Amino acid sequence: MDTFGAGRDKFLVANDEAIRESVRSKLIQQLSFKYPELKNISDLVKMPDLTALIEAAHQIIYAPSVQYQDVFFWNVYKVNEDKIIVIPEAVEQAKSHFRAYAETSEEIEKLRKVKNLCRTLDSFLIHGCDPDKLNISNVCYFDRFSNRFEPSSQFIKFSI
């Protein structure tokens, strides 16, 4: 069962039952591991309050568009009795997987120049310029969450 609908009419519509079932199966798995001798563990599962999680899932449908960087990492939380706990170390590890760093002196110099370019492009935004028309492909991109231009790792790291 998909947590979010598939197909055009249900795309990114949260499936409450699938979310509940996903958490329930995780709890059953944890109990089975903890108590391997027990049978019918599913009867012993105490479901946590999933209201906040389901409400958060429903908020996704209000996003103006799905960006390629929008990713859900289901392995960054754990269920502990009646609470869902986010694991900060796992979140940071997941974020680090997508980060790129300027390491060589050439990359650091490129990054410095592109950062200056990004701040210059940002200055055009206060005059109402469309960021899509200012975008310089593979050199920088407009981050709609931070509302500013950011250097592209493709250019900094790989000169693409």
mmCIF file with all atom_site columns, C-alpha atoms in Angstrom:
data_model
loop_
_atom_site.group_PDB
_atom_site.id
_atom_site.type_symbol
_atom_site.label_atom_id
_atom_site.label_alt_id
_atom_site.label_comp_id
_atom_site.label_asym_id
_atom_site.label_entity_id
_atom_site.label_seq_id
_atom_site.pdbx_PDB_ins_code
_atom_site.Cartn_x
_atom_site.Cartn_y
_atom_site.Cartn_z
_atom_site.occupancy
_atom_site.B_iso_or_equiv
_atom_site.pdbx_formal_charge
_atom_site.auth_seq_id
_atom_site.auth_comp_id
_atom_site.auth_asym_id
_atom_site.auth_atom_id
_atom_site.pdbx_PDB_model_num
ATOM 1   C CA . MET A 1 1   ? 0.000  0.000   0.000   1.00 0.00 ? 1   MET A CA 1
ATOM 2   C CA . ASP A 1 2   ? 1.506  3.344   -1.038  1.00 0.00 ? 2   ASP A CA 1
ATOM 3   C CA . THR A 1 3   ? 1.733  6.068   1.613   1.00 0.00 ? 3   THR A CA 1
ATOM 4   C CA . PHE A 1 4   ? 0.981  8.572   -1.124  1.00 0.00 ? 4   PHE A CA 1
ATOM 5   C CA . GLY A 1 5   ? -1.285 7.974   -4.074  1.00 0.00 ? 5   GLY A CA 1
ATOM 6   C CA . ALA A 1 6   ? 0.031  7.021   -7.465  1.00 0.00 ? 6   ALA A CA 1
ATOM 7   C CA . GLY A 1 7   ? -1.384 8.442   -10.662 1.00 0.00 ? 7   GLY A CA 1
ATOM 8   C CA . ARG A 1 8   ? -2.377 11.941  -11.640 1.00 0.00 ? 8   ARG A CA 1
ATOM 9   C CA . ASP A 1 9   ? -5.558 12.253  -9.605  1.00 0.00 ? 9   ASP A CA 1
ATOM 10  C CA . LYS A 1 10  ? -4.012 10.960  -6.349  1.00 0.00 ? 10  LYS A CA 1
ATOM 11  C CA . PHE A 1 11  ? -0.420 12.180  -6.723  1.00 0.00 ? 11  PHE A CA 1
ATOM 12  C CA . LEU A 1 12  ? 0.896  13.322  -3.328  1.00 0.00 ? 12  LEU A CA 1
ATOM 13  C CA . VAL A 1 13  ? -2.427 12.769  -1.592  1.00 0.00 ? 13  VAL A CA 1
ATOM 14  C CA . ALA A 1 14  ? -1.680 11.202  1.767   1.00 0.00 ? 14  ALA A CA 1
ATOM 15  C CA . ASN A 1 15  ? -3.149 7.760   2.351   1.00 0.00 ? 15  ASN A CA 1
ATOM 16  C CA . ASP A 1 16  ? -3.961 7.786   6.078   1.00 0.00 ? 16  ASP A CA 1
ATOM 17  C CA . GLU A 1 17  ? -4.524 4.042   6.268   1.00 0.00 ? 17  GLU A CA 1
ATOM 18  C CA . ALA A 1 18  ? -1.214 3.296   4.544   1.00 0.00 ? 18  ALA A CA 1
ATOM 19  C CA . ILE A 1 19  ? 0.609  5.597   6.987   1.00 0.00 ? 19  ILE A CA 1
ATOM 20  C CA . ARG A 1 20  ? -1.024 3.832   9.947   1.00 0.00 ? 20  ARG A CA 1
ATOM 21  C CA . GLU A 1 21  ? -0.212 0.421   8.464   1.00 0.00 ? 21  GLU A CA 1
ATOM 22  C CA . SER A 1 22  ? 3.406  1.436   7.824   1.00 0.00 ? 22  SER A CA 1
ATOM 23  C CA . VAL A 1 23  ? 3.884  2.516   11.456  1.00 0.00 ? 23  VAL A CA 1
ATOM 24  C CA . ARG A 1 24  ? 2.017  -0.565  12.693  1.00 0.00 ? 24  ARG A CA 1
ATOM 25  C CA . SER A 1 25  ? 4.210  -2.932  10.671  1.00 0.00 ? 25  SER A CA 1
ATOM 26  C CA . LYS A 1 26  ? 7.321  -1.193  12.017  1.00 0.00 ? 26  LYS A CA 1
ATOM 27  C CA . LEU A 1 27  ? 6.052  -1.662  15.578  1.00 0.00 ? 27  LEU A CA 1
ATOM 28  C CA . ILE A 1 28  ? 5.259  -5.335  14.907  1.00 0.00 ? 28  ILE A CA 1
ATOM 29  C CA . GLN A 1 29  ? 8.760  -5.787  13.502  1.00 0.00 ? 29  GLN A CA 1
ATOM 30  C CA . GLN A 1 30  ? 10.309 -4.177  16.589  1.00 0.00 ? 30  GLN A CA 1
ATOM 31  C CA . LEU A 1 31  ? 8.236  -6.308  18.973  1.00 0.00 ? 31  LEU A CA 1
ATOM 32  C CA . SER A 1 32  ? 9.017  -9.482  16.996  1.00 0.00 ? 32  SER A CA 1
ATOM 33  C CA . PHE A 1 33  ? 12.714 -8.723  17.290  1.00 0.00 ? 33  PHE A CA 1
ATOM 34  C CA . LYS A 1 34  ? 12.411 -7.923  20.995  1.00 0.00 ? 34  LYS A CA 1
ATOM 35  C CA . TYR A 1 35  ? 10.183 -10.919 21.835  1.00 0.00 ? 35  TYR A CA 1
ATOM 36  C CA . PRO A 1 36  ? 10.822 -13.624 19.213  1.00 0.00 ? 36  PRO A CA 1
ATOM 37  C CA . GLU A 1 37  ? 9.026  -16.296 21.242  1.00 0.00 ? 37  GLU A CA 1
ATOM 38  C CA . LEU A 1 38  ? 5.647  -14.506 21.172  1.00 0.00 ? 38  LEU A CA 1
ATOM 39  C CA . LYS A 1 39  ? 2.962  -15.363 18.640  1.00 0.00 ? 39  LYS A CA 1
ATOM 40  C CA . ASN A 1 40  ? 0.213  -13.012 17.442  1.00 0.00 ? 40  ASN A CA 1
ATOM 41  C CA . ILE A 1 41  ? 2.308  -9.970  18.248  1.00 0.00 ? 41  ILE A CA 1
ATOM 42  C CA . SER A 1 42  ? 0.035  -7.785  16.131  1.00 0.00 ? 42  SER A CA 1
ATOM 43  C CA . ASP A 1 43  ? -2.591 -8.024  18.899  1.00 0.00 ? 43  ASP A CA 1
ATOM 44  C CA . LEU A 1 44  ? -0.112 -6.528  21.385  1.00 0.00 ? 44  LEU A CA 1
ATOM 45  C CA . VAL A 1 45  ? 0.796  -3.460  19.330  1.00 0.00 ? 45  VAL A CA 1
ATOM 46  C CA . LYS A 1 46  ? -0.102 -0.185  21.007  1.00 0.00 ? 46  LYS A CA 1
ATOM 47  C CA . MET A 1 47  ? -0.464 2.423   18.278  1.00 0.00 ? 47  MET A CA 1
ATOM 48  C CA . PRO A 1 48  ? 0.927  5.890   18.975  1.00 0.00 ? 48  PRO A CA 1
ATOM 49  C CA . ASP A 1 49  ? -1.025 9.046   18.200  1.00 0.00 ? 49  ASP A CA 1
ATOM 50  C CA . LEU A 1 50  ? -0.300 9.628   14.512  1.00 0.00 ? 50  LEU A CA 1
ATOM 51  C CA . THR A 1 51  ? -2.278 12.863  14.197  1.00 0.00 ? 51  THR A CA 1
ATOM 52  C CA . ALA A 1 52  ? 0.795  15.092  13.780  1.00 0.00 ? 52  ALA A CA 1
ATOM 53  C CA . LEU A 1 53  ? 2.400  12.723  11.268  1.00 0.00 ? 53  LEU A CA 1
ATOM 54  C CA . ILE A 1 54  ? -0.767 12.422  9.179   1.00 0.00 ? 54  ILE A CA 1
ATOM 55  C CA . GLU A 1 55  ? -1.358 16.191  9.278   1.00 0.00 ? 55  GLU A CA 1
ATOM 56  C CA . ALA A 1 56  ? 2.229  16.740  8.099   1.00 0.00 ? 56  ALA A CA 1
ATOM 57  C CA . ALA A 1 57  ? 1.706  14.261  5.261   1.00 0.00 ? 57  ALA A CA 1
ATOM 58  C CA . HIS A 1 58  ? -1.451 16.103  4.184   1.00 0.00 ? 58  HIS A CA 1
ATOM 59  C CA . GLN A 1 59  ? 0.443  19.414  4.093   1.00 0.00 ? 59  GLN A CA 1
ATOM 60  C CA . ILE A 1 60  ? 2.538  18.106  1.209   1.00 0.00 ? 60  ILE A CA 1
ATOM 61  C CA . ILE A 1 61  ? -0.384 18.498  -1.190  1.00 0.00 ? 61  ILE A CA 1
ATOM 62  C CA . TYR A 1 62  ? -0.212 22.267  -0.620  1.00 0.00 ? 62  TYR A CA 1
ATOM 63  C CA . ALA A 1 63  ? 3.339  22.472  -1.961  1.00 0.00 ? 63  ALA A CA 1
ATOM 64  C CA . PRO A 1 64  ? 3.338  24.494  -5.206  1.00 0.00 ? 64  PRO A CA 1
ATOM 65  C CA . SER A 1 65  ? 5.314  21.811  -6.977  1.00 0.00 ? 65  SER A CA 1
ATOM 66  C CA . VAL A 1 66  ? 7.405  18.771  -6.227  1.00 0.00 ? 66  VAL A CA 1
ATOM 67  C CA . GLN A 1 67  ? 11.089 19.527  -6.515  1.00 0.00 ? 67  GLN A CA 1
ATOM 68  C CA . TYR A 1 68  ? 13.646 16.865  -7.330  1.00 0.00 ? 68  TYR A CA 1
ATOM 69  C CA . GLN A 1 69  ? 15.277 17.518  -3.956  1.00 0.00 ? 69  GLN A CA 1
ATOM 70  C CA . ASP A 1 70  ? 12.103 16.654  -1.999  1.00 0.00 ? 70  ASP A CA 1
ATOM 71  C CA . VAL A 1 71  ? 12.907 13.355  -0.315  1.00 0.00 ? 71  VAL A CA 1
ATOM 72  C CA . PHE A 1 72  ? 11.391 11.452  2.572   1.00 0.00 ? 72  PHE A CA 1
ATOM 73  C CA . PHE A 1 73  ? 13.765 9.513   4.790   1.00 0.00 ? 73  PHE A CA 1
ATOM 74  C CA . TRP A 1 74  ? 11.645 7.021   6.656   1.00 0.00 ? 74  TRP A CA 1
ATOM 75  C CA . ASN A 1 75  ? 14.657 5.642   8.540   1.00 0.00 ? 75  ASN A CA 1
ATOM 76  C CA . VAL A 1 76  ? 15.282 8.854   10.506  1.00 0.00 ? 76  VAL A CA 1
ATOM 77  C CA . TYR A 1 77  ? 12.625 8.212   13.122  1.00 0.00 ? 77  TYR A CA 1
ATOM 78  C CA . LYS A 1 78  ? 11.815 5.523   15.621  1.00 0.00 ? 78  LYS A CA 1
ATOM 79  C CA . VAL A 1 79  ? 8.619  4.597   17.359  1.00 0.00 ? 79  VAL A CA 1
ATOM 80  C CA . ASN A 1 80  ? 8.942  4.417   21.129  1.00 0.00 ? 80  ASN A CA 1
ATOM 81  C CA . GLU A 1 81  ? 5.780  3.252   22.904  1.00 0.00 ? 81  GLU A CA 1
ATOM 82  C CA . ASP A 1 82  ? 3.255  5.977   21.971  1.00 0.00 ? 82  ASP A CA 1
ATOM 83  C CA . LYS A 1 83  ? 5.659  8.547   20.494  1.00 0.00 ? 83  LYS A CA 1
ATOM 84  C CA . ILE A 1 84  ? 7.378  9.024   17.179  1.00 0.00 ? 84  ILE A CA 1
ATOM 85  C CA . ILE A 1 85  ? 10.907 10.277  17.773  1.00 0.00 ? 85  ILE A CA 1
ATOM 86  C CA . VAL A 1 86  ? 13.056 11.916  15.108  1.00 0.00 ? 86  VAL A CA 1
ATOM 87  C CA . ILE A 1 87  ? 16.696 10.828  15.354  1.00 0.00 ? 87  ILE A CA 1
ATOM 88  C CA . PRO A 1 88  ? 18.811 13.992  14.776  1.00 0.00 ? 88  PRO A CA 1
ATOM 89  C CA . GLU A 1 89  ? 21.984 12.025  13.973  1.00 0.00 ? 89  GLU A CA 1
ATOM 90  C CA . ALA A 1 90  ? 20.162 10.047  11.269  1.00 0.00 ? 90  ALA A CA 1
ATOM 91  C CA . VAL A 1 91  ? 18.696 13.260  9.817   1.00 0.00 ? 91  VAL A CA 1
ATOM 92  C CA . GLU A 1 92  ? 22.154 14.825  9.660   1.00 0.00 ? 92  GLU A CA 1
ATOM 93  C CA . GLN A 1 93  ? 23.622 11.693  8.089   1.00 0.00 ? 93  GLN A CA 1
ATOM 94  C CA . ALA A 1 94  ? 20.885 11.681  5.431   1.00 0.00 ? 94  ALA A CA 1
ATOM 95  C CA . LYS A 1 95  ? 21.479 15.382  4.680   1.00 0.00 ? 95  LYS A CA 1
ATOM 96  C CA . SER A 1 96  ? 25.240 14.862  4.485   1.00 0.00 ? 96  SER A CA 1
ATOM 97  C CA . HIS A 1 97  ? 24.709 12.263  1.780   1.00 0.00 ? 97  HIS A CA 1
ATOM 98  C CA . PHE A 1 98  ? 23.615 15.066  -0.560  1.00 0.00 ? 98  PHE A CA 1
ATOM 99  C CA . ARG A 1 99  ? 26.183 17.681  0.416   1.00 0.00 ? 99  ARG A CA 1
ATOM 100 C CA . ALA A 1 100 ? 29.218 18.573  -1.653  1.00 0.00 ? 100 ALA A CA 1
ATOM 101 C CA . TYR A 1 101 ? 32.198 20.530  -0.376  1.00 0.00 ? 101 TYR A CA 1
ATOM 102 C CA . ALA A 1 102 ? 34.796 22.595  -2.188  1.00 0.00 ? 102 ALA A CA 1
ATOM 103 C CA . GLU A 1 103 ? 38.078 20.862  -1.326  1.00 0.00 ? 103 GLU A CA 1
ATOM 104 C CA . THR A 1 104 ? 40.815 21.926  -3.722  1.00 0.00 ? 104 THR A CA 1
ATOM 105 C CA . SER A 1 105 ? 42.054 25.498  -4.071  1.00 0.00 ? 105 SER A CA 1
ATOM 106 C CA . GLU A 1 106 ? 40.537 25.619  -7.577  1.00 0.00 ? 106 GLU A CA 1
ATOM 107 C CA . GLU A 1 107 ? 37.128 24.521  -6.239  1.00 0.00 ? 107 GLU A CA 1
ATOM 108 C CA . ILE A 1 108 ? 37.327 27.029  -3.371  1.00 0.00 ? 108 ILE A CA 1
ATOM 109 C CA . GLU A 1 109 ? 38.083 29.843  -5.841  1.00 0.00 ? 109 GLU A CA 1
ATOM 110 C CA . LYS A 1 110 ? 35.164 28.783  -8.099  1.00 0.00 ? 110 LYS A CA 1
ATOM 111 C CA . LEU A 1 111 ? 32.878 28.684  -5.072  1.00 0.00 ? 111 LEU A CA 1
ATOM 112 C CA . ARG A 1 112 ? 33.940 32.178  -3.997  1.00 0.00 ? 112 ARG A CA 1
ATOM 113 C CA . LYS A 1 113 ? 33.225 33.571  -7.466  1.00 0.00 ? 113 LYS A CA 1
ATOM 114 C CA . VAL A 1 114 ? 29.876 31.789  -7.818  1.00 0.00 ? 114 VAL A CA 1
ATOM 115 C CA . LYS A 1 115 ? 28.796 32.947  -4.335  1.00 0.00 ? 115 LYS A CA 1
ATOM 116 C CA . ASN A 1 116 ? 29.470 36.533  -5.418  1.00 0.00 ? 116 ASN A CA 1
ATOM 117 C CA . LEU A 1 117 ? 27.444 35.915  -8.582  1.00 0.00 ? 117 LEU A CA 1
ATOM 118 C CA . CYS A 1 118 ? 24.606 34.453  -6.484  1.00 0.00 ? 118 CYS A CA 1
ATOM 119 C CA . ARG A 1 119 ? 24.473 37.502  -4.197  1.00 0.00 ? 119 ARG A CA 1
ATOM 120 C CA . THR A 1 120 ? 24.414 39.747  -7.293  1.00 0.00 ? 120 THR A CA 1
ATOM 121 C CA . LEU A 1 121 ? 21.522 37.743  -8.746  1.00 0.00 ? 121 LEU A CA 1
ATOM 122 C CA . ASP A 1 122 ? 19.761 37.949  -5.361  1.00 0.00 ? 122 ASP A CA 1
ATOM 123 C CA . SER A 1 123 ? 19.914 41.743  -5.588  1.00 0.00 ? 123 SER A CA 1
ATOM 124 C CA . PHE A 1 124 ? 17.789 41.624  -8.758  1.00 0.00 ? 124 PHE A CA 1
ATOM 125 C CA . LEU A 1 125 ? 15.026 39.805  -6.879  1.00 0.00 ? 125 LEU A CA 1
ATOM 126 C CA . ILE A 1 126 ? 14.149 42.883  -4.801  1.00 0.00 ? 126 ILE A CA 1
ATOM 127 C CA . HIS A 1 127 ? 13.263 44.627  -8.078  1.00 0.00 ? 127 HIS A CA 1
ATOM 128 C CA . GLY A 1 128 ? 10.728 41.923  -8.906  1.00 0.00 ? 128 GLY A CA 1
ATOM 129 C CA . CYS A 1 129 ? 12.774 39.973  -11.469 1.00 0.00 ? 129 CYS A CA 1
ATOM 130 C CA . ASP A 1 130 ? 11.687 36.429  -12.184 1.00 0.00 ? 130 ASP A CA 1
ATOM 131 C CA . PRO A 1 131 ? 14.333 34.062  -10.718 1.00 0.00 ? 131 PRO A CA 1
ATOM 132 C CA . ASP A 1 132 ? 13.715 31.524  -13.496 1.00 0.00 ? 132 ASP A CA 1
ATOM 133 C CA . LYS A 1 133 ? 14.858 34.088  -16.054 1.00 0.00 ? 133 LYS A CA 1
ATOM 134 C CA . LEU A 1 134 ? 17.979 34.908  -14.023 1.00 0.00 ? 134 LEU A CA 1
ATOM 135 C CA . ASN A 1 135 ? 18.995 31.284  -13.532 1.00 0.00 ? 135 ASN A CA 1
ATOM 136 C CA . ILE A 1 136 ? 22.385 30.272  -14.965 1.00 0.00 ? 136 ILE A CA 1
ATOM 137 C CA . SER A 1 137 ? 22.094 26.569  -15.615 1.00 0.00 ? 137 SER A CA 1
ATOM 138 C CA . ASN A 1 138 ? 24.739 24.348  -13.952 1.00 0.00 ? 138 ASN A CA 1
ATOM 139 C CA . VAL A 1 139 ? 26.452 27.358  -12.341 1.00 0.00 ? 139 VAL A CA 1
ATOM 140 C CA . CYS A 1 140 ? 23.811 28.306  -9.811  1.00 0.00 ? 140 CYS A CA 1
ATOM 141 C CA . TYR A 1 141 ? 20.150 27.665  -9.098  1.00 0.00 ? 141 TYR A CA 1
ATOM 142 C CA . PHE A 1 142 ? 17.338 29.433  -7.288  1.00 0.00 ? 142 PHE A CA 1
ATOM 143 C CA . ASP A 1 143 ? 16.420 27.750  -4.006  1.00 0.00 ? 143 ASP A CA 1
ATOM 144 C CA . ARG A 1 144 ? 12.722 28.490  -3.417  1.00 0.00 ? 144 ARG A CA 1
ATOM 145 C CA . PHE A 1 145 ? 12.932 27.474  0.249   1.00 0.00 ? 145 PHE A CA 1
ATOM 146 C CA . SER A 1 146 ? 15.644 29.977  1.155   1.00 0.00 ? 146 SER A CA 1
ATOM 147 C CA . ASN A 1 147 ? 14.470 32.399  -1.566  1.00 0.00 ? 147 ASN A CA 1
ATOM 148 C CA . ARG A 1 148 ? 17.975 33.000  -2.915  1.00 0.00 ? 148 ARG A CA 1
ATOM 149 C CA . PHE A 1 149 ? 20.426 31.754  -5.486  1.00 0.00 ? 149 PHE A CA 1
ATOM 150 C CA . GLU A 1 150 ? 22.868 29.022  -4.486  1.00 0.00 ? 150 GLU A CA 1
ATOM 151 C CA . PRO A 1 151 ? 26.044 27.696  -6.152  1.00 0.00 ? 151 PRO A CA 1
ATOM 152 C CA . SER A 1 152 ? 25.699 24.451  -8.081  1.00 0.00 ? 152 SER A CA 1
ATOM 153 C CA . SER A 1 153 ? 27.968 21.609  -7.051  1.00 0.00 ? 153 SER A CA 1
ATOM 154 C CA . GLN A 1 154 ? 27.946 20.485  -10.691 1.00 0.00 ? 154 GLN A CA 1
ATOM 155 C CA . PHE A 1 155 ? 29.988 23.533  -11.643 1.00 0.00 ? 155 PHE A CA 1
ATOM 156 C CA . ILE A 1 156 ? 32.119 23.738  -8.487  1.00 0.00 ? 156 ILE A CA 1
ATOM 157 C CA . LYS A 1 157 ? 33.061 20.070  -8.330  1.00 0.00 ? 157 LYS A CA 1
ATOM 158 C CA . PHE A 1 158 ? 32.811 18.872  -11.909 1.00 0.00 ? 158 PHE A CA 1
ATOM 159 C CA . SER A 1 159 ? 33.004 22.001  -14.138 1.00 0.00 ? 159 SER A CA 1
ATOM 160 C CA . ILE A 1 160 ? 29.820 20.913  -15.917 1.00 0.00 ? 160 ILE A CA 1
#
